[in-house]
PDB file of C-alpha atoms in Angstrom:
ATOM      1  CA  UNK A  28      16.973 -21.754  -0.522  1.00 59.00           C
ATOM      2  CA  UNK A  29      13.462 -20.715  -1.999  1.00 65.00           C
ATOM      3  CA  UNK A  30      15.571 -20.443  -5.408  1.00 65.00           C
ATOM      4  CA  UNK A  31      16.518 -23.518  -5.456  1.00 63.00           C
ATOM      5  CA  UNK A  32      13.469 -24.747  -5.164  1.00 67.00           C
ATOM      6  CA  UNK A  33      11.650 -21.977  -7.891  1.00 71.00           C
ATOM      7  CA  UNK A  34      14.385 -21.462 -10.300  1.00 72.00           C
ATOM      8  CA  UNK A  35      16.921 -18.485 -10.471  1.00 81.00           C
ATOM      9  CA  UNK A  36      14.415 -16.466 -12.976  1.00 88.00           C
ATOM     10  CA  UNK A  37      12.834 -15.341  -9.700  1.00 92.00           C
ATOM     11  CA  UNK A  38      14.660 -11.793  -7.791  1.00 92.00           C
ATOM     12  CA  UNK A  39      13.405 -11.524  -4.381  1.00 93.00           C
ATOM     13  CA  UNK A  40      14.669  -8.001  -3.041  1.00 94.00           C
ATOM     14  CA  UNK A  41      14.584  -4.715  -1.606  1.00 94.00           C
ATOM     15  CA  UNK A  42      13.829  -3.489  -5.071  1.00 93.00           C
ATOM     16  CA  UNK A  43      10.938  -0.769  -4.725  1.00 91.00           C
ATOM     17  CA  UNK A  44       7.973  -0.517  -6.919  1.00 93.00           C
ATOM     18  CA  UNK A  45       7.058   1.891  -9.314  1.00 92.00           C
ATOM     19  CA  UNK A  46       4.190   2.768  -7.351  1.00 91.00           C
ATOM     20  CA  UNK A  47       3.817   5.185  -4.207  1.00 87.00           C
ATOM     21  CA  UNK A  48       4.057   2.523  -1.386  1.00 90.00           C
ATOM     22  CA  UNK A  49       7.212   1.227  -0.427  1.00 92.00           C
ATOM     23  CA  UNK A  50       7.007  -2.697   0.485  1.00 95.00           C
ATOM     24  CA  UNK A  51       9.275  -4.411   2.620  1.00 96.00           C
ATOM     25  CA  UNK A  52      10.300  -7.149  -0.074  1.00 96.00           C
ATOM     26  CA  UNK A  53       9.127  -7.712  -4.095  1.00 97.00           C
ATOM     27  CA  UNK A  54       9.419 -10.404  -6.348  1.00 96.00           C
ATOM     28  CA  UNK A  55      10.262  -9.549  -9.404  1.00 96.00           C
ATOM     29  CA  UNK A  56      10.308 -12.245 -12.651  1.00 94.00           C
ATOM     30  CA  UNK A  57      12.575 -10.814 -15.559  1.00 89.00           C
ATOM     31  CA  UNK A  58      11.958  -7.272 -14.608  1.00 87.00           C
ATOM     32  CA  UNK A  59       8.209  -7.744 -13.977  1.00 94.00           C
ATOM     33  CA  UNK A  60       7.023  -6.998 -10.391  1.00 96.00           C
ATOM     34  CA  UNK A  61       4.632 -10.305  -9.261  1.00 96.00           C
ATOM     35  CA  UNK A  62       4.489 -10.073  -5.624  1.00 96.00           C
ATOM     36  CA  UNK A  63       4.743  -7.828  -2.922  1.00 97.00           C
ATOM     37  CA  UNK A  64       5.555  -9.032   1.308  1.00 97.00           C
ATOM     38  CA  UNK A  65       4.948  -6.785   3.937  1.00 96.00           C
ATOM     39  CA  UNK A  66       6.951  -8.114   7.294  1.00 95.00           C
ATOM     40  CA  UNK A  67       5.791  -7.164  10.520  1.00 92.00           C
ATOM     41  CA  UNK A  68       7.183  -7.411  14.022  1.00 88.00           C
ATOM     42  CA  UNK A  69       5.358 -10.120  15.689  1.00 82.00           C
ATOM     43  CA  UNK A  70       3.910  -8.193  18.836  1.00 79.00           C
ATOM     44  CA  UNK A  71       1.292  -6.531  16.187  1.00 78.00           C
ATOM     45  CA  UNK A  72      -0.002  -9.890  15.581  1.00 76.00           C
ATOM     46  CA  UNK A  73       0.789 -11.694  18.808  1.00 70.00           C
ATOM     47  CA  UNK A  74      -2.550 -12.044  19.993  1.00 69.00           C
ATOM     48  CA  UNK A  75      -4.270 -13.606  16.867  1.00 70.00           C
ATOM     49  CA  UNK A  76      -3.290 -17.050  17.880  1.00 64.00           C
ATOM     50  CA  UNK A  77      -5.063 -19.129  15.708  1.00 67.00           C
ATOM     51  CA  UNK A  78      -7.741 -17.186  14.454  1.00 71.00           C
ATOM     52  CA  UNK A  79      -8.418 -16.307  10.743  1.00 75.00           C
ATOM     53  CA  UNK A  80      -8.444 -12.510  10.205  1.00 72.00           C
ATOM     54  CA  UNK A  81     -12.171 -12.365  10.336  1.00 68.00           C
ATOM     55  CA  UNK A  82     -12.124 -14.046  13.064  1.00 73.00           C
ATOM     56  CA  UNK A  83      -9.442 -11.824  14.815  1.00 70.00           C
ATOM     57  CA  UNK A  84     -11.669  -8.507  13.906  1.00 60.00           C
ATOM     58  CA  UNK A  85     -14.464 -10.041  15.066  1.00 61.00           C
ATOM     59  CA  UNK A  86     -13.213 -11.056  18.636  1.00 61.00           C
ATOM     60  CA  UNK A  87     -14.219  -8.732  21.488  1.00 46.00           C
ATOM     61  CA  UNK A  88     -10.978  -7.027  22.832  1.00 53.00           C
ATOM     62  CA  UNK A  89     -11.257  -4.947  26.612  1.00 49.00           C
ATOM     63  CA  UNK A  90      -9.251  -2.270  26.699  1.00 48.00           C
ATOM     64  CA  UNK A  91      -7.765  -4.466  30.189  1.00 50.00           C
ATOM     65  CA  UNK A  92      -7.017  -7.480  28.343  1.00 51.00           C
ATOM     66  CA  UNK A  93      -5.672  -6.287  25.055  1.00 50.00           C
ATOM     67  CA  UNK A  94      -4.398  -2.438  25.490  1.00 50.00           C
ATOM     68  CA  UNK A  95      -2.701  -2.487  22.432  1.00 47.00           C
ATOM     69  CA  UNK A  96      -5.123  -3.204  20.046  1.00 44.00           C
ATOM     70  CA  UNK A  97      -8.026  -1.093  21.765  1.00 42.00           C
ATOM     71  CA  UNK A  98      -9.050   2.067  19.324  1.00 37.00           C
ATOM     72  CA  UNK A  99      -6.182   1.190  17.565  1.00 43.00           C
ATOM     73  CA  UNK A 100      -6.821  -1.537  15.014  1.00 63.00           C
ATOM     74  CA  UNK A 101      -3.621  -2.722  14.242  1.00 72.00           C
ATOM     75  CA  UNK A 102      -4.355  -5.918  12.036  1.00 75.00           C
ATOM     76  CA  UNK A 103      -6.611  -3.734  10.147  1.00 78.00           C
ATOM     77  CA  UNK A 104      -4.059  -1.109   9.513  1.00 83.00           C
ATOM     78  CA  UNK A 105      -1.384  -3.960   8.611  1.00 87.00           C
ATOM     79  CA  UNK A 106      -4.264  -5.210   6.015  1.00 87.00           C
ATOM     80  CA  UNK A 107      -4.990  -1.841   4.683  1.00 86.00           C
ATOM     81  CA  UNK A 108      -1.195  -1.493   3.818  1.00 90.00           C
ATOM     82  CA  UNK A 109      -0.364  -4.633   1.877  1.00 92.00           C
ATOM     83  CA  UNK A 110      -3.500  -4.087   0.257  1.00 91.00           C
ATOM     84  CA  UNK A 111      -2.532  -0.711  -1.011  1.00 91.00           C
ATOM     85  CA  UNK A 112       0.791  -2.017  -2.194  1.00 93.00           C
ATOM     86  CA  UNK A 113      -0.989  -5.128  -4.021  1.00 94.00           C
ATOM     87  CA  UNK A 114      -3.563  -2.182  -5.797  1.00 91.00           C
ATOM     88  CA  UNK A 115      -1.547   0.147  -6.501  1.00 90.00           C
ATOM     89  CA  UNK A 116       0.934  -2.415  -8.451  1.00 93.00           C
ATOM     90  CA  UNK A 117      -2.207  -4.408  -9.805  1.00 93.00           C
ATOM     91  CA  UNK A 118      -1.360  -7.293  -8.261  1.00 96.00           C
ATOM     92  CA  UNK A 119      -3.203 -10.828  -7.202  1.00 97.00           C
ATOM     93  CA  UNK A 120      -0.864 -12.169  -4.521  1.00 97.00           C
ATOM     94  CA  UNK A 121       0.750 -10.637  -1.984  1.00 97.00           C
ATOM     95  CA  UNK A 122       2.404 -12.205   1.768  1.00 97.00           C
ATOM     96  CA  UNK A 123       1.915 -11.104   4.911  1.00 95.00           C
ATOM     97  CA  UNK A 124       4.767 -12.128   7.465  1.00 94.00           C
ATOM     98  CA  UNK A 125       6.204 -11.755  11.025  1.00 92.00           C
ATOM     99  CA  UNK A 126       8.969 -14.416  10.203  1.00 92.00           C
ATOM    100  CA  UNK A 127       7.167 -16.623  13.173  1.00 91.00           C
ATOM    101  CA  UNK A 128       4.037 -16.686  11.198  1.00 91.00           C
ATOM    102  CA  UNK A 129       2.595 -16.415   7.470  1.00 93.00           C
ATOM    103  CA  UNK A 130      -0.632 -15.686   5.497  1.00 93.00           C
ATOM    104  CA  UNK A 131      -0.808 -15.554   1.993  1.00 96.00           C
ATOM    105  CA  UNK A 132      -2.693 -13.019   0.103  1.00 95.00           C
ATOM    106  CA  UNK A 133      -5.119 -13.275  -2.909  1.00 96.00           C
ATOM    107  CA  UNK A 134      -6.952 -10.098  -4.294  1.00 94.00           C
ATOM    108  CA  UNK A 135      -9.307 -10.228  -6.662  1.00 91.00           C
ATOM    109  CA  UNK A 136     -10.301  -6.623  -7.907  1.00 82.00           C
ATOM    110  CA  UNK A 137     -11.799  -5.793  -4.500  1.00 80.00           C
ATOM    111  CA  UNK A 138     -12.128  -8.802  -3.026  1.00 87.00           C
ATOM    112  CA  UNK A 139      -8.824  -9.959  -0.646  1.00 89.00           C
ATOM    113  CA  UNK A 140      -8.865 -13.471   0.266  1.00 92.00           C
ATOM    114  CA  UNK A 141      -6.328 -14.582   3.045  1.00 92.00           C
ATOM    115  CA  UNK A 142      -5.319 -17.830   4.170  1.00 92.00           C
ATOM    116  CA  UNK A 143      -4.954 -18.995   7.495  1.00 89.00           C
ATOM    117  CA  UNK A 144      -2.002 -18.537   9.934  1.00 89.00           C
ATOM    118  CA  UNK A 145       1.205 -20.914   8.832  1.00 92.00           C
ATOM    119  CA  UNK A 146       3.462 -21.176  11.078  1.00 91.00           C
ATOM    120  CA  UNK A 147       7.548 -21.570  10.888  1.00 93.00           C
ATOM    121  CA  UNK A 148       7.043 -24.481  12.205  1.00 95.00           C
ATOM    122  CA  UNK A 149       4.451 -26.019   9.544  1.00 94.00           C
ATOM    123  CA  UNK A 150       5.468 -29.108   7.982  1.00 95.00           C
ATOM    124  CA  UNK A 151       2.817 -29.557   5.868  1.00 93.00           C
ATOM    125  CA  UNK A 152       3.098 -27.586   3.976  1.00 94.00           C
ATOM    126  CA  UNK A 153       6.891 -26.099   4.964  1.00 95.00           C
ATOM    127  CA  UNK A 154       6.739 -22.537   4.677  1.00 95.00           C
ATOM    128  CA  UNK A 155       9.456 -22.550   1.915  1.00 94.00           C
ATOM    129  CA  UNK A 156       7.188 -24.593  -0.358  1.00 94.00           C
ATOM    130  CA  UNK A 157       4.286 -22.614   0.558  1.00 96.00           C
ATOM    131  CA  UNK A 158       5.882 -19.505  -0.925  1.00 96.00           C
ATOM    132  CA  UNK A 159       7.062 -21.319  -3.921  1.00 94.00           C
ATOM    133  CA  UNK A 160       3.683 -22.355  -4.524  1.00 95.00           C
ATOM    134  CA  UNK A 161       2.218 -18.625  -3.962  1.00 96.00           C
ATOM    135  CA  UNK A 162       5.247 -17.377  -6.667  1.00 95.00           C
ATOM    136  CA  UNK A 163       4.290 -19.873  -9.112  1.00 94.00           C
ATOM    137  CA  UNK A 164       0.817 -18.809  -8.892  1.00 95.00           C
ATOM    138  CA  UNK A 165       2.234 -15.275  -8.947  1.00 96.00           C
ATOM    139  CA  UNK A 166       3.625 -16.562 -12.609  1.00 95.00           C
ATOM    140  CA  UNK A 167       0.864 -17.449 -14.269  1.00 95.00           C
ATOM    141  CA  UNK A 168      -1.697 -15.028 -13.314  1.00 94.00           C
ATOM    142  CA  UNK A 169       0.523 -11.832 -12.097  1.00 95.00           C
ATOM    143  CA  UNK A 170      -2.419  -9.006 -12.112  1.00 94.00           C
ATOM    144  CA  UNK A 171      -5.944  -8.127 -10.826  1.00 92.00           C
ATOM    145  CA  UNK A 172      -7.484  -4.446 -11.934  1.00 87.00           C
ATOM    146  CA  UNK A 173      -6.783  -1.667  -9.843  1.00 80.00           C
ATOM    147  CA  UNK A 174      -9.685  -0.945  -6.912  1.00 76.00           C
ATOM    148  CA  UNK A 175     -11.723   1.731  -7.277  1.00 62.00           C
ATOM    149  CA  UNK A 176     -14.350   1.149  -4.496  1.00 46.00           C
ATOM    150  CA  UNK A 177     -14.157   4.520  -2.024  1.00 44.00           C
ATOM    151  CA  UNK A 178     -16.287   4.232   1.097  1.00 38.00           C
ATOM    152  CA  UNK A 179     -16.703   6.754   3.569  1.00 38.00           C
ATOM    153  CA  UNK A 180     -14.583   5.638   6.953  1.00 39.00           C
ATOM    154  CA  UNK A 181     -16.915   4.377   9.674  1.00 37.00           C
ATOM    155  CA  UNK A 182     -17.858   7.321  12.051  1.00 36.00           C
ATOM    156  CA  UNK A 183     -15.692   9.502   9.935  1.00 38.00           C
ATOM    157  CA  UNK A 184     -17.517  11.487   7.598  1.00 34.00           C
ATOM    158  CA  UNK A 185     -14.365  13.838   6.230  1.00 36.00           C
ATOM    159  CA  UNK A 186     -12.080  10.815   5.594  1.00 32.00           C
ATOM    160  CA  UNK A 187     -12.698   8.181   2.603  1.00 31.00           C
ATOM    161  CA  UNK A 188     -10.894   4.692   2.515  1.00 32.00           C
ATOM    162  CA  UNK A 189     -10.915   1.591   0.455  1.00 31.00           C
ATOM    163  CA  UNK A 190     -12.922  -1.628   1.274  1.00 34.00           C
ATOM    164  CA  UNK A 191     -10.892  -4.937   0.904  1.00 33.00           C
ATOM    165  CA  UNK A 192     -12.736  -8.226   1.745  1.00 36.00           C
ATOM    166  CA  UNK A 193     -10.882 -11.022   3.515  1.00 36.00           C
ATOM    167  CA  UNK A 194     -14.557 -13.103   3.684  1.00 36.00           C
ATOM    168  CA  UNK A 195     -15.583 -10.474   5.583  1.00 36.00           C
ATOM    169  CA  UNK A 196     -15.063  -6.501   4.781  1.00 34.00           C
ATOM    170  CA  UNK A 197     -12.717  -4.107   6.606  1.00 33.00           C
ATOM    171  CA  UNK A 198     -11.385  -0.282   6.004  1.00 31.00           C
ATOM    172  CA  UNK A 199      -8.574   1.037   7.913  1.00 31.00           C
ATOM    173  CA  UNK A 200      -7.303   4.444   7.875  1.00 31.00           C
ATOM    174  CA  UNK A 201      -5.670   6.607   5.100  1.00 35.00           C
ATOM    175  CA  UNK A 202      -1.690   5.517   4.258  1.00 44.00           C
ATOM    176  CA  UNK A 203      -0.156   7.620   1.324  1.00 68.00           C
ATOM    177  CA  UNK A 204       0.115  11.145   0.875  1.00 69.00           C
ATOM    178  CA  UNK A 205       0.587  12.884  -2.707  1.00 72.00           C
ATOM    179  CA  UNK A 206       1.492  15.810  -3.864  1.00 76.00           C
ATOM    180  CA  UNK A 207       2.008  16.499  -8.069  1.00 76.00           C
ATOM    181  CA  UNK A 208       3.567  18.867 -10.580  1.00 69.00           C
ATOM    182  CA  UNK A 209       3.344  18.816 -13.664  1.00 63.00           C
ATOM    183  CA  UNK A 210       6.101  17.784 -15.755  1.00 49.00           C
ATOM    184  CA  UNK A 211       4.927  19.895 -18.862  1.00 47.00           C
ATOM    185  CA  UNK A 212       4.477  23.559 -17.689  1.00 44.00           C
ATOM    186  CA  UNK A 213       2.314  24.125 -20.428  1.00 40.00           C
ATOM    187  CA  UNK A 214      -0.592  22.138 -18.790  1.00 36.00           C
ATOM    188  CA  UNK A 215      -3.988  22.509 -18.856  1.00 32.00           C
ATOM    189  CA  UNK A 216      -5.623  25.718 -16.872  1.00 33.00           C
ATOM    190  CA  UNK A 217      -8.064  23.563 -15.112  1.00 35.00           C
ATOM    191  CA  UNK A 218      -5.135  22.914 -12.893  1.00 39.00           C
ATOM    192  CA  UNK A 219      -4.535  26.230 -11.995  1.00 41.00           C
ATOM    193  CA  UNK A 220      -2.905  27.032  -8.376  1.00 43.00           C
ATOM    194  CA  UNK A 221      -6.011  28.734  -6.962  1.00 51.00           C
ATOM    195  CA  UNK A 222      -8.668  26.329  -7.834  1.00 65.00           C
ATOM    196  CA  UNK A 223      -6.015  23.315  -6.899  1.00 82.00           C
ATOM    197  CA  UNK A 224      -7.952  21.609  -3.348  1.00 89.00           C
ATOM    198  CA  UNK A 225      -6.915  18.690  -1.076  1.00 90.00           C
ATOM    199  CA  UNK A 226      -8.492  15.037  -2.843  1.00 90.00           C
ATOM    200  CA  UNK A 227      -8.498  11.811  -2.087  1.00 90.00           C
ATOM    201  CA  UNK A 228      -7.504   9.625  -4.884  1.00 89.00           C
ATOM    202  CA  UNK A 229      -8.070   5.958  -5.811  1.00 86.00           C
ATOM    203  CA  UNK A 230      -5.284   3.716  -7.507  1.00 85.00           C
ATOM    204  CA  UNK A 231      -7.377   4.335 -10.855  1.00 86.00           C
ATOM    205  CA  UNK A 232      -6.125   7.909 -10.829  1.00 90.00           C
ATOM    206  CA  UNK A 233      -2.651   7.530 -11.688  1.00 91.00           C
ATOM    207  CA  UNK A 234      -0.689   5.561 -13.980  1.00 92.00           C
ATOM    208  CA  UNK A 235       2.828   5.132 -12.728  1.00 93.00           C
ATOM    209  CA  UNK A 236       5.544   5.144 -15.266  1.00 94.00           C
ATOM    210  CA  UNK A 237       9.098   5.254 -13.347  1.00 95.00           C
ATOM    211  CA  UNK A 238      10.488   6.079 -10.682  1.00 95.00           C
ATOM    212  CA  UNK A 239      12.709  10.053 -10.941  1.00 96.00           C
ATOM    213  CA  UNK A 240      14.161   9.842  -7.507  1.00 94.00           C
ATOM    214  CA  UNK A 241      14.150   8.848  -4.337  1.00 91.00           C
ATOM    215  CA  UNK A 242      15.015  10.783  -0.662  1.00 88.00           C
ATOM    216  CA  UNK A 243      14.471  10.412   2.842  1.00 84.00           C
ATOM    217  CA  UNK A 244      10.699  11.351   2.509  1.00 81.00           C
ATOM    218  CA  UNK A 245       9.557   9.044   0.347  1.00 89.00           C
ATOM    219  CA  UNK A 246       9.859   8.678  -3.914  1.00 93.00           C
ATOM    220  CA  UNK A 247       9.108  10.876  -6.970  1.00 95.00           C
ATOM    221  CA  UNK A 248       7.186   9.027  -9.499  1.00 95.00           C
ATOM    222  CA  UNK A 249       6.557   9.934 -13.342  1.00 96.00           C
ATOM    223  CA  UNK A 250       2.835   8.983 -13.873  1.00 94.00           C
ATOM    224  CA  UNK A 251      -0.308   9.892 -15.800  1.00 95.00           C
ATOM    225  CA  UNK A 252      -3.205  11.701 -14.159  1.00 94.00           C
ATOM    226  CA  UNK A 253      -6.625  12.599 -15.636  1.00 91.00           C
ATOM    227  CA  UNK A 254      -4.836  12.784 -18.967  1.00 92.00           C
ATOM    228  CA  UNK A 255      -1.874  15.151 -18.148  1.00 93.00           C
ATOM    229  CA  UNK A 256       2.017  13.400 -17.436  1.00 96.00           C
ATOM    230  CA  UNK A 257       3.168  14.688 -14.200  1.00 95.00           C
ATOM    231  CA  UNK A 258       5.839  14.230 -11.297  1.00 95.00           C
ATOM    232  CA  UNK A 259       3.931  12.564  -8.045  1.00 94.00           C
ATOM    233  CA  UNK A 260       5.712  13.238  -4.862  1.00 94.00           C
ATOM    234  CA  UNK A 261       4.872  10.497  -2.748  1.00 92.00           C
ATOM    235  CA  UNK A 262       4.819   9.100   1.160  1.00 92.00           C
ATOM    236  CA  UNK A 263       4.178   6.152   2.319  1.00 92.00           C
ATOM    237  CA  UNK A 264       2.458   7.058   5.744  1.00 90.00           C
ATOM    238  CA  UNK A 265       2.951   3.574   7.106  1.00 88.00           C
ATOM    239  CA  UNK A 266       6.605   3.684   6.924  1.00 89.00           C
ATOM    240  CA  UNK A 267       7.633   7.449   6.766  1.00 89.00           C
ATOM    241  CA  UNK A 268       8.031   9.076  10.607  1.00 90.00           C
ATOM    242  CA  UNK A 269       5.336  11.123  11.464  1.00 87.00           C
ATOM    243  CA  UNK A 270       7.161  14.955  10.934  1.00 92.00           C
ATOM    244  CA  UNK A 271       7.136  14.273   6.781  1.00 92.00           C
ATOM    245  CA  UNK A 272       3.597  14.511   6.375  1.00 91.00           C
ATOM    246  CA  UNK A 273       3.751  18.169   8.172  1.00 92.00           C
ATOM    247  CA  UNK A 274       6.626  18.374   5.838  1.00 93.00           C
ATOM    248  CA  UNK A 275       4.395  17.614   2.838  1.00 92.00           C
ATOM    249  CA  UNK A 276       2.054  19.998   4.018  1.00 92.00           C
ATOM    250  CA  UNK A 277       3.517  22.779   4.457  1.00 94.00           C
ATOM    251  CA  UNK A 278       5.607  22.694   1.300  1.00 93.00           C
ATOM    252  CA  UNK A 279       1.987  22.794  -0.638  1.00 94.00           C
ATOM    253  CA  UNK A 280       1.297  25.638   1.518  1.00 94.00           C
ATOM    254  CA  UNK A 281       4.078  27.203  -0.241  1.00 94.00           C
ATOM    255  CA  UNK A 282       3.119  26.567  -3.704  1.00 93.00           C
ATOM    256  CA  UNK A 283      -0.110  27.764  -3.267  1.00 92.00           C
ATOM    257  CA  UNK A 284       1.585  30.703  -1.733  1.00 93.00           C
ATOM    258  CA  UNK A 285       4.070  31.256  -4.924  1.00 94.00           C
ATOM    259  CA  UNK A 286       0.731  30.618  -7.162  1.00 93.00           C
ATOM    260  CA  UNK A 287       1.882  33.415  -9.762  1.00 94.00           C
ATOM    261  CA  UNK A 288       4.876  31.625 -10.726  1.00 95.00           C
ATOM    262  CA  UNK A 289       3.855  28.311 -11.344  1.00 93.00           C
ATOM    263  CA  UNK A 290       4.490  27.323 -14.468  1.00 91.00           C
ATOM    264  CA  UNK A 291       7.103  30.042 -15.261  1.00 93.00           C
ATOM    265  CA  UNK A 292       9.803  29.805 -12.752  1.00 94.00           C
ATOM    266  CA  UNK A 293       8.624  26.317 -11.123  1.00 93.00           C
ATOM    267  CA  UNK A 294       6.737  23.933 -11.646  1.00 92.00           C
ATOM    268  CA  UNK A 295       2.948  23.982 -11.460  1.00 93.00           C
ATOM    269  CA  UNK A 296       1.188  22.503  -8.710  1.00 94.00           C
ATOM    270  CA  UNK A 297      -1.542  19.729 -10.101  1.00 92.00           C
ATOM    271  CA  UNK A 298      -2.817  17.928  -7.148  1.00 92.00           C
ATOM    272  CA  UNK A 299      -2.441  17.158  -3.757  1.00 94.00           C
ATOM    273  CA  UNK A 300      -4.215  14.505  -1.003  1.00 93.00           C
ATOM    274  CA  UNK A 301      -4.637  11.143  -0.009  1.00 92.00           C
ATOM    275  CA  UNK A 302      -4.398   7.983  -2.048  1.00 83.00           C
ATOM    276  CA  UNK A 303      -4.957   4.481  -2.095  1.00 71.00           C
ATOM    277  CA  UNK A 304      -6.972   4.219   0.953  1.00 61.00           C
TER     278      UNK A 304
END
């Protein structure tokens, strides 16, 4: 149905970016990747109502009257992650849906505008037309620089996260872990084993190229970073069950631990941490 009303040109899909998040849908136009949607189930929103976003972070919330959201910040976290995806791709527009309700997504380098609840029931504007509008606009202006705002995490000193702005600011908690080799084992030695520490990275640190494969933890990227072509190993913490981050963890433990034959007999460990807020 939205085709018909956009034009075939327009692949909505499962298709995954070439980027270390792992978005529910894309829209891609001739091979070119203009929008990302992130669909959530509707409890994590339930209680917005009619609020704006701002609004909704604003609102006082008892631990009595709305368990589920006390200490937890979900609607920030579901922010955070579309946000990431948007970054990390370079892209302006991105949806936000729990099939029952819609907000559309603009993000201006740092700046994230979002629009106010639609709901399936909306007749004016229809939700179809809505996101024919939003993939038109996706069209003609596809791309807004990467972020590269880090701010520390509010009462959080050893964690670092990005700011978005939806008219008022928000950070949420850390979503992607990485973990690189280098795909030419004659690297530079500033990226030797022993001097190789946990970082947090911002979308301006790597340049994705492709994606090498794909498994149950998450995808292996070919990217550029600080100069050097490497293999990323990447999670998407939002989607990935909890155990693959220890997994992630304790297989750089072992390449620290086989340090000597990096670069001979495997492949040289580059970097390893958090990205993307």
């Amino acid at each position: 149905m939205l085709n018909k009303l956009i034009g075939s040109d327009y692949n909505f899909s499962k298709r995954p970016p070439t980027s270390s998040g792992i978005p529910d849908f894309t829209c891609h136009l001739v091979g070119s990747l203009i929008l990302v949607i992130e669909a959530k189930r509707k409890h994590i929103l339930e209680n917005m109502g009619e609020q704006t976003f701002p609004e909704f972070y604003n609102t006082n919330k008892s631990k009595d009257t709305f368990p589920e959201f006390y200490n937890t910040s979900k609607g920030k976290d579901v922010i955070q992650q579309i946000y990431n995806y948007m970054g990390g791709n370079e892209l302006r527009y991105g949806i936000l849906t729990t099939y029952d309700n819609h907000w559309f997504l603009c993000r201006e380098h740092t700046k994230l505008w979002i629009s106010k609840t639609l709901s399936l029931e909306s007749e004016s504007p229809p939700v179809l037309k809505a996101y024919a509008y939003l993939t038109r606009q996706a069209k003609e202006n596809p791309n807004s620089p990467k972020p590269q705002v880090l701010v520390p995490a509010q009462g959080d000193n050893n964690s670092r996260t990005l700011r978005s702005n939806s008219k008022s600011s928000s950070s949420s908690s850390i979503t992607n872990q990485a973990s690189s080799t280098s795909a030419n084992q004659q690297s530079s030695s500033a990226f030797g084993a022993s001097n190789v520490d946990q970082e947090k990275f911002s979308f301006a640190d790597f340049k994705f190229k492709s994606i090498l494969g794909e498994g149950r933890s998450g995808k292996t990227l070919l990217c550029e970073f600080r100069g050097d072509t490497i293999a990323l190993k990447s999670v998407d913490l939002s989607k990935a069950p909890s155990y693959v981050l220890k997994e992630m963890q304790k297989e750089v433990e072992i390449y620290k631990e086989l340090a000597d034959i990096q670069g001979k007999y495997i492949p040289k460990l580059v970097c390893y941490g958090y990205y993307g807020g």
